[in-house]
mmCIF file of C-alpha atoms in Angstrom:
data_model
loop_
_atom_site.group_PDB
_atom_site.id
_atom_site.type_symbol
_atom_site.label_atom_id
_atom_site.label_comp_id
_atom_site.label_asym_id
_atom_site.label_seq_id
_atom_site.Cartn_x
_atom_site.Cartn_y
_atom_site.Cartn_z
ATOM 1 C CA UNK Y 1 -53.663 61.152 41.778
ATOM 2 C CA UNK Y 2 -51.975 60.691 45.904
ATOM 3 C CA UNK Y 3 -54.568 58.033 45.384
ATOM 4 C CA UNK Y 4 -54.138 55.922 42.503
ATOM 5 C CA UNK Y 5 -50.212 56.483 43.890
ATOM 6 C CA UNK Y 6 -50.748 54.339 47.382
ATOM 7 C CA UNK Y 7 -53.899 52.172 45.514
ATOM 8 C CA UNK Y 8 -50.501 51.206 42.587
ATOM 9 C CA UNK Y 9 -48.413 50.618 45.183
ATOM 10 C CA UNK Y 10 -50.052 47.713 46.954
ATOM 11 C CA UNK Y 11 -50.340 46.772 43.817
ATOM 12 C CA UNK Y 12 -47.128 46.361 42.903
ATOM 13 C CA UNK Y 13 -46.556 45.016 46.284
ATOM 14 C CA UNK Y 14 -48.475 41.578 45.243
ATOM 15 C CA UNK Y 15 -46.245 41.141 41.796
ATOM 16 C CA UNK Y 16 -42.755 42.493 43.709
ATOM 17 C CA UNK Y 17 -41.131 39.399 46.126
ATOM 18 C CA UNK Y 18 -39.079 40.894 48.873
ATOM 19 C CA UNK Y 19 -38.122 44.328 49.047
ATOM 20 C CA UNK Y 20 -40.561 47.048 47.578
ATOM 21 C CA UNK Y 21 -40.631 51.043 48.672
ATOM 22 C CA UNK Y 22 -42.623 53.121 51.436
ATOM 23 C CA UNK Y 23 -44.680 55.647 50.225
ATOM 24 C CA UNK Y 24 -44.647 57.207 53.969
ATOM 25 C CA UNK Y 25 -42.933 60.350 55.248
ATOM 26 C CA UNK Y 26 -39.749 59.354 58.092
ATOM 27 C CA UNK Y 27 -37.706 61.908 59.327
ATOM 28 C CA UNK Y 28 -33.928 60.971 58.278
ATOM 29 C CA UNK Y 29 -32.559 62.805 61.094
ATOM 30 C CA UNK Y 30 -28.767 61.390 60.756
ATOM 31 C CA UNK Y 31 -28.220 59.037 57.917
ATOM 32 C CA UNK Y 32 -25.440 58.168 59.382
ATOM 33 C CA UNK Y 33 -24.885 57.763 62.892
ATOM 34 C CA UNK Y 34 -22.219 55.871 62.608
ATOM 35 C CA UNK Y 35 -20.129 52.936 60.776
ATOM 36 C CA UNK Y 36 -20.582 49.019 62.099
ATOM 37 C CA UNK Y 37 -18.110 46.113 60.970
ATOM 38 C CA UNK Y 38 -19.633 43.147 60.149
ATOM 39 C CA UNK Y 39 -18.635 41.491 62.718
ATOM 40 C CA UNK Y 40 -20.855 44.219 65.940
ATOM 41 C CA UNK Y 41 -23.568 43.627 63.194
ATOM 42 C CA UNK Y 42 -23.001 39.711 64.043
ATOM 43 C CA UNK Y 43 -22.728 40.286 67.326
ATOM 44 C CA UNK Y 44 -26.181 42.418 67.754
ATOM 45 C CA UNK Y 45 -28.063 39.620 66.363
ATOM 46 C CA UNK Y 46 -26.265 36.861 67.840
ATOM 47 C CA UNK Y 47 -26.975 38.703 71.009
ATOM 48 C CA UNK Y 48 -30.832 38.259 69.468
ATOM 49 C CA UNK Y 49 -30.804 34.883 69.373
ATOM 50 C CA UNK Y 50 -29.931 34.076 65.959
ATOM 51 C CA UNK Y 51 -28.158 31.132 65.670
ATOM 52 C CA UNK Y 52 -27.627 28.425 63.499
ATOM 53 C CA UNK Y 53 -28.988 25.585 64.918
ATOM 54 C CA UNK Y 54 -32.974 24.419 64.142
ATOM 55 C CA UNK Y 55 -33.443 26.293 67.957
ATOM 56 C CA UNK Y 56 -33.303 29.070 65.407
ATOM 57 C CA UNK Y 57 -37.812 29.291 64.666
ATOM 58 C CA UNK Y 58 -37.927 29.839 68.073
ATOM 59 C CA UNK Y 59 -35.732 32.980 68.660
ATOM 60 C CA UNK Y 60 -37.702 36.547 67.912
ATOM 61 C CA UNK Y 61 -35.461 37.374 64.877
ATOM 62 C CA UNK Y 62 -36.973 37.825 61.376
ATOM 63 C CA UNK Y 63 -36.359 35.570 58.292
ATOM 64 C CA UNK Y 64 -34.786 39.041 56.523
ATOM 65 C CA UNK Y 65 -32.537 39.068 59.428
ATOM 66 C CA UNK Y 66 -31.392 35.468 59.523
ATOM 67 C CA UNK Y 67 -30.074 35.439 55.932
ATOM 68 C CA UNK Y 68 -28.335 38.398 56.201
ATOM 69 C CA UNK Y 69 -26.485 36.266 59.964
ATOM 70 C CA UNK Y 70 -26.553 33.883 57.863
ATOM 71 C CA UNK Y 71 -23.937 35.674 54.963
ATOM 72 C CA UNK Y 72 -22.018 37.043 57.906
ATOM 73 C CA UNK Y 73 -21.710 33.576 59.827
ATOM 74 C CA UNK Y 74 -19.245 32.261 56.429
ATOM 75 C CA UNK Y 75 -17.637 35.736 56.367
ATOM 76 C CA UNK Y 76 -14.353 36.811 57.736
ATOM 77 C CA UNK Y 77 -16.431 38.187 60.634
ATOM 78 C CA UNK Y 78 -17.623 35.033 62.310
ATOM 79 C CA UNK Y 79 -14.516 34.340 64.381
ATOM 80 C CA UNK Y 80 -13.487 37.752 65.282
ATOM 81 C CA UNK Y 81 -13.466 38.821 68.597
ATOM 82 C CA UNK Y 82 -14.068 42.986 70.136
ATOM 83 C CA UNK Y 83 -10.440 42.192 71.888
ATOM 84 C CA UNK Y 84 -8.637 41.514 68.743
ATOM 85 C CA UNK Y 85 -10.882 43.694 66.696
ATOM 86 C CA UNK Y 86 -9.401 46.471 68.683
ATOM 87 C CA UNK Y 87 -6.077 45.446 68.805
ATOM 88 C CA UNK Y 88 -5.658 45.181 64.958
ATOM 89 C CA UNK Y 89 -7.235 48.778 65.324
ATOM 90 C CA UNK Y 90 -4.425 49.378 67.920
ATOM 91 C CA UNK Y 91 -1.314 48.390 65.116
ATOM 92 C CA UNK Y 92 -2.425 49.954 62.428
ATOM 93 C CA UNK Y 93 -2.320 53.254 64.048
ATOM 94 C CA UNK Y 94 1.383 53.940 62.235
ATOM 95 C CA UNK Y 95 0.123 53.199 58.987
ATOM 96 C CA UNK Y 96 -2.160 56.094 58.158
ATOM 97 C CA UNK Y 97 -5.431 54.999 56.836
ATOM 98 C CA UNK Y 98 -9.208 56.045 56.618
ATOM 99 C CA UNK Y 99 -11.289 54.624 59.168
ATOM 100 C CA UNK Y 100 -13.415 52.856 55.946
ATOM 101 C CA UNK Y 101 -10.291 51.655 54.472
ATOM 102 C CA UNK Y 102 -10.456 50.532 58.155
ATOM 103 C CA UNK Y 103 -13.783 48.748 58.272
ATOM 104 C CA UNK Y 104 -12.922 47.197 54.949
ATOM 105 C CA UNK Y 105 -10.713 44.831 56.157
ATOM 106 C CA UNK Y 106 -11.797 44.063 59.101
ATOM 107 C CA UNK Y 107 -14.402 43.175 57.321
ATOM 108 C CA UNK Y 108 -12.866 41.311 54.349
ATOM 109 C CA UNK Y 109 -9.404 40.325 56.142
ATOM 110 C CA UNK Y 110 -7.232 40.656 52.872
ATOM 111 C CA UNK Y 111 -4.053 38.360 53.761
ATOM 112 C CA UNK Y 112 -1.953 38.809 50.878
ATOM 113 C CA UNK Y 113 -0.799 42.403 49.155
ATOM 114 C CA UNK Y 114 -3.028 41.337 46.461
ATOM 115 C CA UNK Y 115 -6.081 41.061 48.047
ATOM 116 C CA UNK Y 116 -4.795 44.454 50.508
ATOM 117 C CA UNK Y 117 -4.182 46.427 46.388
ATOM 118 C CA UNK Y 118 -8.288 47.358 46.133
ATOM 119 C CA UNK Y 119 -8.446 48.381 49.732
ATOM 120 C CA UNK Y 120 -6.406 50.901 50.514
ATOM 121 C CA UNK Y 121 -6.789 53.502 47.843
ATOM 122 C CA UNK Y 122 -3.560 54.606 46.081
ATOM 123 C CA UNK Y 123 -1.546 52.207 47.305
ATOM 124 C CA UNK Y 124 2.065 51.967 45.788
ATOM 125 C CA UNK Y 125 1.842 55.928 46.487
ATOM 126 C CA UNK Y 126 0.543 56.226 49.779
ATOM 127 C CA UNK Y 127 3.005 52.674 51.597
ATOM 128 C CA UNK Y 128 5.631 51.517 51.098
ATOM 129 C CA UNK Y 129 6.025 47.876 48.756
ATOM 130 C CA UNK Y 130 7.890 46.149 52.374
ATOM 131 C CA UNK Y 131 5.521 47.833 54.682
ATOM 132 C CA UNK Y 132 2.533 47.524 52.846
ATOM 133 C CA UNK Y 133 4.142 43.604 54.012
ATOM 134 C CA UNK Y 134 3.802 43.712 57.546
ATOM 135 C CA UNK Y 135 0.434 45.158 57.520
ATOM 136 C CA UNK Y 136 -0.667 41.790 55.715
ATOM 137 C CA UNK Y 137 1.452 39.914 58.546
ATOM 138 C CA UNK Y 138 0.094 42.133 60.960
ATOM 139 C CA UNK Y 139 -3.320 41.301 59.934
ATOM 140 C CA UNK Y 140 -2.734 37.919 58.794
ATOM 141 C CA UNK Y 141 -1.540 37.628 63.175
ATOM 142 C CA UNK Y 142 -4.578 39.863 64.683
ATOM 143 C CA UNK Y 143 -7.283 38.660 62.871
ATOM 144 C CA UNK Y 144 -8.619 35.013 63.339
ATOM 145 C CA UNK Y 145 -9.136 33.636 59.540
ATOM 146 C CA UNK Y 146 -12.645 32.607 58.701
ATOM 147 C CA UNK Y 147 -12.476 29.106 58.083
ATOM 148 C CA UNK Y 148 -14.180 26.511 57.682
ATOM 149 C CA UNK Y 149 -14.598 26.054 62.086
ATOM 150 C CA UNK Y 150 -17.298 28.616 63.031
ATOM 151 C CA UNK Y 151 -19.178 25.754 64.896
ATOM 152 C CA UNK Y 152 -16.929 25.558 67.668
ATOM 153 C CA UNK Y 153 -15.899 28.964 67.538
ATOM 154 C CA UNK Y 154 -19.130 30.077 68.485
ATOM 155 C CA UNK Y 155 -18.570 29.146 72.043
ATOM 156 C CA UNK Y 156 -16.273 31.349 72.789
ATOM 157 C CA UNK Y 157 -17.904 33.853 70.840
ATOM 158 C CA UNK Y 158 -21.117 34.156 72.507
ATOM 159 C CA UNK Y 159 -19.931 33.966 75.703
ATOM 160 C CA UNK Y 160 -18.678 37.467 75.236
ATOM 161 C CA UNK Y 161 -21.260 38.545 73.469
ATOM 162 C CA UNK Y 162 -22.851 37.786 77.110
ATOM 163 C CA UNK Y 163 -19.900 39.393 78.953
ATOM 164 C CA UNK Y 164 -20.551 43.163 76.794
ATOM 165 C CA UNK Y 165 -24.216 44.326 75.955
ATOM 166 C CA UNK Y 166 -25.062 46.483 73.038
ATOM 167 C CA UNK Y 167 -26.704 49.819 73.885
ATOM 168 C CA UNK Y 168 -29.871 48.793 73.169
ATOM 169 C CA UNK Y 169 -32.920 51.188 75.299
ATOM 170 C CA UNK Y 170 -35.303 47.826 74.554
ATOM 171 C CA UNK Y 171 -34.453 46.431 78.770
ATOM 172 C CA UNK Y 172 -33.754 42.231 78.817
ATOM 173 C CA UNK Y 173 -36.716 41.618 80.435
ATOM 174 C CA UNK Y 174 -38.525 42.710 77.280
ATOM 175 C CA UNK Y 175 -37.000 39.973 75.868
ATOM 176 C CA UNK Y 176 -39.063 36.992 76.831
ATOM 177 C CA UNK Y 177 -42.213 38.688 77.277
ATOM 178 C CA UNK Y 178 -41.619 38.275 73.208
ATOM 179 C CA UNK Y 179 -40.530 35.296 72.819
ATOM 180 C CA UNK Y 180 -43.709 34.369 75.145
ATOM 181 C CA UNK Y 181 -45.491 35.179 72.208
ATOM 182 C CA UNK Y 182 -44.157 33.760 69.271
ATOM 183 C CA UNK Y 183 -43.704 30.552 71.183
ATOM 184 C CA UNK Y 184 -47.745 30.213 72.216
ATOM 185 C CA UNK Y 185 -48.572 31.305 68.356
ATOM 186 C CA UNK Y 186 -46.096 28.300 66.924
ATOM 187 C CA UNK Y 187 -46.173 25.544 69.391
ATOM 188 C CA UNK Y 188 -48.836 26.042 71.581
ATOM 189 C CA UNK Y 189 -48.637 23.874 75.133
ATOM 190 C CA UNK Y 190 -44.708 24.441 75.414
ATOM 191 C CA UNK Y 191 -42.823 25.961 77.892
ATOM 192 C CA UNK Y 192 -41.946 28.940 76.782
ATOM 193 C CA UNK Y 193 -37.963 28.690 76.274
ATOM 194 C CA UNK Y 194 -35.621 31.122 77.706
ATOM 195 C CA UNK Y 195 -33.073 32.567 74.501
ATOM 196 C CA UNK Y 196 -29.635 33.920 75.011
ATOM 197 C CA UNK P 1 -21.225 47.628 54.483
ATOM 198 C CA UNK P 2 -24.149 48.389 57.756
ATOM 199 C CA UNK P 3 -24.151 52.092 59.205
ATOM 200 C CA UNK P 4 -27.074 53.493 60.938
ATOM 201 C CA UNK P 5 -28.744 55.777 60.769
ATOM 202 C CA UNK P 6 -31.713 57.406 62.878
ATOM 203 C CA UNK P 7 -35.102 58.038 61.951
ATOM 204 C CA UNK P 8 -37.314 60.192 63.167
ATOM 205 C CA UNK P 9 -41.265 58.511 62.087
ATOM 206 C CA UNK P 10 -44.804 59.412 63.433
ATOM 207 C CA UNK P 11 -46.686 56.270 63.934
ATOM 208 C CA UNK P 12 -50.046 55.402 64.613
ATOM 209 C CA UNK P 13 -50.255 52.091 67.341
ATOM 210 C CA UNK P 14 -53.622 50.097 67.380
ATOM 211 C CA UNK P 15 -55.284 49.757 69.740
ATOM 212 C CA UNK P 16 -54.618 45.642 69.491
ATOM 213 C CA UNK P 17 -51.482 46.562 71.097
ATOM 214 C CA UNK P 18 -52.258 48.281 73.581
ATOM 215 C CA UNK P 19 -51.828 45.533 76.949
ATOM 216 C CA UNK P 20 -47.756 45.149 75.617
ATOM 217 C CA UNK P 21 -45.672 47.464 76.838
ATOM 218 C CA UNK P 22 -45.320 50.382 75.532
ATOM 219 C CA UNK P 23 -41.875 49.780 73.348
ATOM 220 C CA UNK P 24 -41.978 46.411 73.142
ATOM 221 C CA UNK P 25 -45.133 47.286 71.078
ATOM 222 C CA UNK P 26 -43.541 50.570 69.199
ATOM 223 C CA UNK P 27 -40.448 48.672 68.673
ATOM 224 C CA UNK P 28 -43.272 45.697 66.722
ATOM 225 C CA UNK P 29 -44.854 48.072 64.885
ATOM 226 C CA UNK P 30 -41.823 49.938 63.345
ATOM 227 C CA UNK P 31 -39.875 46.019 62.751
ATOM 228 C CA UNK P 32 -43.755 45.799 60.424
ATOM 229 C CA UNK P 33 -43.163 48.704 58.863
ATOM 230 C CA UNK P 34 -39.637 48.661 58.043
ATOM 231 C CA UNK P 35 -38.301 44.753 57.555
ATOM 232 C CA UNK P 36 -36.230 43.842 54.251
ATOM 233 C CA UNK P 37 -37.553 47.420 52.970
ATOM 234 C CA UNK P 38 -35.278 50.405 51.387
ATOM 235 C CA UNK P 39 -35.685 53.410 52.024
ATOM 236 C CA UNK P 40 -34.057 55.533 49.691
ATOM 237 C CA UNK P 41 -30.377 57.031 50.229
ATOM 238 C CA UNK P 42 -30.193 54.848 52.355
ATOM 239 C CA UNK P 43 -29.912 51.491 52.019
ATOM 240 C CA UNK P 44 -32.021 48.232 53.118
ATOM 241 C CA UNK P 45 -33.849 48.058 56.650
ATOM 242 C CA UNK P 46 -32.001 45.097 58.239
ATOM 243 C CA UNK P 47 -32.700 45.220 61.883
ATOM 244 C CA UNK P 48 -34.000 47.642 64.868
ATOM 245 C CA UNK P 49 -30.955 48.793 66.648
ATOM 246 C CA UNK P 50 -32.600 50.747 70.101
ATOM 247 C CA UNK P 51 -35.542 53.409 70.364
ATOM 248 C CA UNK P 52 -34.265 56.674 71.765
ATOM 249 C CA UNK P 53 -37.413 58.455 72.206
ATOM 250 C CA UNK P 54 -41.374 58.280 72.816
ATOM 251 C CA UNK P 55 -43.355 61.628 72.810
ATOM 252 C CA UNK P 56 -45.917 62.191 71.912
ATOM 253 C CA UNK P 57 -49.520 59.888 72.711
ATOM 254 C CA UNK P 58 -52.426 61.696 71.219
ATOM 255 C CA UNK P 59 -55.297 59.955 70.950
ATOM 256 C CA UNK P 60 -56.523 62.642 67.670
ATOM 257 C CA UNK P 61 -60.191 62.463 67.105
ATOM 258 C CA UNK P 62 -62.445 59.883 65.862
ATOM 259 C CA UNK P 63 -59.523 57.564 66.131
ATOM 260 C CA UNK P 64 -59.293 54.790 68.013
ATOM 261 C CA UNK P 65 -55.505 54.524 68.035
ATOM 262 C CA UNK P 66 -52.368 56.973 70.022
ATOM 263 C CA UNK P 67 -49.752 58.027 67.748
ATOM 264 C CA UNK P 68 -46.379 58.686 68.942
ATOM 265 C CA UNK P 69 -43.630 60.244 67.728
ATOM 266 C CA UNK P 70 -40.281 58.360 67.870
ATOM 267 C CA UNK P 71 -36.170 58.580 67.140
ATOM 268 C CA UNK P 72 -35.625 55.179 66.257
ATOM 269 C CA UNK P 73 -31.523 54.055 64.858
ATOM 270 C CA UNK P 74 -31.812 51.027 62.124
ATOM 271 C CA UNK P 75 -29.027 49.225 60.995
ATOM 272 C CA UNK P 76 -29.002 49.626 57.156
ATOM 273 C CA UNK P 77 -27.111 47.922 54.797
ATOM 274 C CA UNK P 78 -25.850 50.612 52.442
ATOM 275 C CA UNK P 79 -21.811 50.272 51.283
ATOM 276 C CA UNK P 80 -20.279 52.830 50.328
ATOM 277 C CA UNK P 81 -18.684 53.622 46.703
ATOM 278 C CA UNK P 82 -15.228 51.656 46.709
ATOM 279 C CA UNK P 83 -16.243 49.174 49.220
ATOM 280 C CA UNK P 84 -14.702 45.892 48.943
ATOM 281 C CA UNK P 85 -17.471 42.956 48.997
ATOM 282 C CA UNK P 86 -17.631 39.683 49.257
ATOM 283 C CA UNK P 87 -20.291 37.449 47.344
ATOM 284 C CA UNK P 88 -21.290 34.484 44.235
ATOM 285 C CA UNK P 89 -22.540 35.032 41.329
ATOM 286 C CA UNK P 90 -26.679 34.798 40.863
ATOM 287 C CA UNK P 91 -26.876 34.570 37.526
ATOM 288 C CA UNK P 92 -24.181 35.242 33.576
ATOM 289 C CA UNK P 93 -25.131 36.270 30.361
ATOM 290 C CA UNK P 94 -24.173 38.271 27.455
ATOM 291 C CA UNK P 95 -24.453 41.341 29.423
ATOM 292 C CA UNK P 96 -22.517 40.831 32.546
ATOM 293 C CA UNK P 97 -22.886 39.116 35.905
ATOM 294 C CA UNK P 98 -25.199 39.312 38.572
ATOM 295 C CA UNK P 99 -24.269 38.726 41.460
ATOM 296 C CA UNK P 100 -25.653 38.926 45.441
ATOM 297 C CA UNK P 101 -25.005 38.302 48.688
ATOM 298 C CA UNK P 102 -27.775 35.813 50.235
ATOM 299 C CA UNK P 103 -29.371 38.677 51.632
ATOM 300 C CA UNK P 104 -29.899 41.375 48.151
ATOM 301 C CA UNK P 105 -29.713 40.282 45.784
ATOM 302 C CA UNK P 106 -29.432 42.812 43.053
ATOM 303 C CA UNK P 107 -25.710 43.318 42.720
ATOM 304 C CA UNK P 108 -25.097 44.334 38.201
ATOM 305 C CA UNK P 109 -21.631 43.611 37.195
ATOM 306 C CA UNK P 110 -21.364 45.016 33.174
ATOM 307 C CA UNK P 111 -19.128 43.447 30.831
ATOM 308 C CA UNK P 112 -17.963 46.818 29.936
ATOM 309 C CA UNK P 113 -16.557 46.082 34.284
ATOM 310 C CA UNK P 114 -14.984 43.263 34.459
ATOM 311 C CA UNK P 115 -11.137 42.612 33.419
ATOM 312 C CA UNK P 116 -10.329 44.274 29.913
ATOM 313 C CA UNK P 117 -10.391 41.348 27.011
ATOM 314 C CA UNK P 118 -12.754 39.356 28.649
ATOM 315 C CA UNK P 119 -15.185 36.939 26.506
ATOM 316 C CA UNK P 120 -18.423 34.653 27.066
ATOM 317 C CA UNK P 121 -17.681 31.679 25.994
ATOM 318 C CA UNK P 122 -21.176 29.352 25.103
ATOM 319 C CA UNK P 123 -21.178 27.181 27.776
ATOM 320 C CA UNK P 124 -22.685 30.828 29.666
ATOM 321 C CA UNK P 125 -19.926 31.205 31.934
ATOM 322 C CA UNK P 126 -16.754 34.740 31.774
ATOM 323 C CA UNK P 127 -13.614 33.734 31.142
ATOM 324 C CA UNK P 128 -10.968 36.427 31.892
ATOM 325 C CA UNK P 129 -7.526 36.898 29.731
ATOM 326 C CA UNK P 130 -4.615 37.188 30.904
ATOM 327 C CA UNK P 131 -1.713 37.350 28.918
ATOM 328 C CA UNK P 132 -2.479 33.800 27.200
ATOM 329 C CA UNK P 133 -4.096 32.438 30.378
ATOM 330 C CA UNK P 134 -7.881 31.802 30.594
ATOM 331 C CA UNK P 135 -9.648 31.627 33.911
ATOM 332 C CA UNK P 136 -13.048 31.548 33.780
ATOM 333 C CA UNK P 137 -15.331 32.644 35.972
ATOM 334 C CA UNK P 138 -17.369 28.703 37.522
ATOM 335 C CA UNK P 139 -21.014 30.105 39.335
ATOM 336 C CA UNK P 140 -19.234 28.267 42.853
ATOM 337 C CA UNK P 141 -16.867 30.923 42.851
ATOM 338 C CA UNK P 142 -16.637 33.486 45.418
ATOM 339 C CA UNK P 143 -15.983 36.653 44.127
ATOM 340 C CA UNK P 144 -13.970 40.002 45.598
ATOM 341 C CA UNK P 145 -15.718 43.204 44.747
ATOM 342 C CA UNK P 146 -15.874 46.623 44.484
ATOM 343 C CA UNK P 147 -19.026 49.370 44.845
ATOM 344 C CA UNK P 148 -19.133 51.309 41.535
ATOM 345 C CA UNK P 149 -21.969 52.588 42.225
ATOM 346 C CA UNK P 150 -26.124 52.656 43.986
ATOM 347 C CA UNK P 151 -29.051 53.991 42.491
ATOM 348 C CA UNK P 152 -32.398 53.591 44.173
ATOM 349 C CA UNK P 153 -34.699 54.401 40.550
ATOM 350 C CA UNK P 154 -38.515 55.530 41.072
ATOM 351 C CA UNK P 155 -40.502 53.584 41.060
ATOM 352 C CA UNK P 156 -42.375 52.823 37.922
ATOM 353 C CA UNK P 157 -46.202 53.732 37.373
ATOM 354 C CA UNK P 158 -46.256 51.454 34.632
ATOM 355 C CA UNK P 159 -44.929 47.910 34.472
ATOM 356 C CA UNK P 160 -45.572 45.044 31.700
ATOM 357 C CA UNK P 161 -46.940 41.934 32.939
ATOM 358 C CA UNK P 162 -43.636 39.748 32.054
ATOM 359 C CA UNK P 163 -40.763 42.279 33.591
ATOM 360 C CA UNK P 164 -38.486 41.211 36.049
ATOM 361 C CA UNK P 165 -39.513 42.705 39.598
ATOM 362 C CA UNK P 166 -38.326 46.405 40.431
ATOM 363 C CA UNK P 167 -35.390 46.486 42.346
ATOM 364 C CA UNK P 168 -35.451 49.333 44.912
ATOM 365 C CA UNK P 169 -31.826 49.358 45.001
ATOM 366 C CA UNK P 170 -29.448 48.851 42.014
ATOM 367 C CA UNK P 171 -25.685 48.095 43.489
ATOM 368 C CA UNK P 172 -23.305 47.914 40.401
ATOM 369 C CA UNK P 173 -19.937 46.046 40.913
ATOM 370 C CA UNK P 174 -16.272 46.729 39.099
ATOM 371 C CA UNK P 175 -14.071 43.958 38.925
ATOM 372 C CA UNK P 176 -12.219 45.777 36.850
ATOM 373 C CA UNK P 177 -8.532 45.763 38.893
ATOM 374 C CA UNK P 178 -5.777 43.430 40.874
ATOM 375 C CA UNK P 179 -7.463 41.683 43.250
ATOM 376 C CA UNK P 180 -11.330 41.420 42.449
ATOM 377 C CA UNK P 181 -12.688 38.288 40.658
ATOM 378 C CA UNK P 182 -12.962 35.094 42.235
ATOM 379 C CA UNK P 183 -10.189 34.501 45.206
ATOM 380 C CA UNK P 184 -8.721 31.203 43.206
ATOM 381 C CA UNK P 185 -7.334 34.062 40.432
ATOM 382 C CA UNK P 186 -5.402 35.400 42.933
ATOM 383 C CA UNK P 187 -4.260 32.860 44.833
#
């Protein structure tokens, strides 16, 4: 019965184009070891070498990660910086929002009262109308808008990513080694390129 | 939208990877195993965040490969119920809409979770009848929707030939609230 199941999963994998379930046993030690804002995931992918220009084929980033990167770059997270998010968290302490609501606001960046309404639960009961207006004004002021100027702002955000590395256990020296192998496979005879 | 999940897994490292530094080899193996896969109740695996602990390295008799017990964290895509996300319309038919986030396309918007007097036109578009004003949902619109529920259906044992490929993670969305739906409705 088990063997039959495994064989079927292999067969299914040929039918299913992209995403399928693994029938292996893993132990989930902590289902939720921390929530990440879109900006943090974007920062992480950038530090691994994802970008929108054609040098992306050389970075050690998978196709599926690039799809996530493409989605995040055209969302509100592309122009955010760590300082603006810290500033936002400091300013919204007086509104008594839940953690999930703060993350949601950072991810979506609502620019008007009607956009904030679905994000905050029981909005009318918890926060008065003029306070909601204050909140919206504060959001518009502190968090940068997504706009179409993602190209020019990427330079400054990448500088921030260099200064504040994420807590990755893998040593940075390991990365050029990894990309060396990638380049040898894909582009023969070219010197290894040092990714960001 | 994204969470970190701490997972422990017993990993068999094939012998042809023995020339690489250990953490790189393990990272590569984990990526092959988990990239772009769905783990039930944890979500879609996006990217490995870090490796916390590597234990073991035993070689079992009769096997050329060493086995490690690894603790690591993956970035998982798992929106919480009630979260507002922004996506695009992928297809639209009489039963509802299907939305997509680029990297994740299994977001269904059933007809009963559209704002109340909505109707399906012959051109394939859903239109909301708001106090006499007709507000259509176009294909290029950016839509804000609220996550209603997330399901992880079990793998089917048998599938007919021409049925849609099996989706291991399905998000049901709703736009039946102020401020949801295409942004052009509220701006």
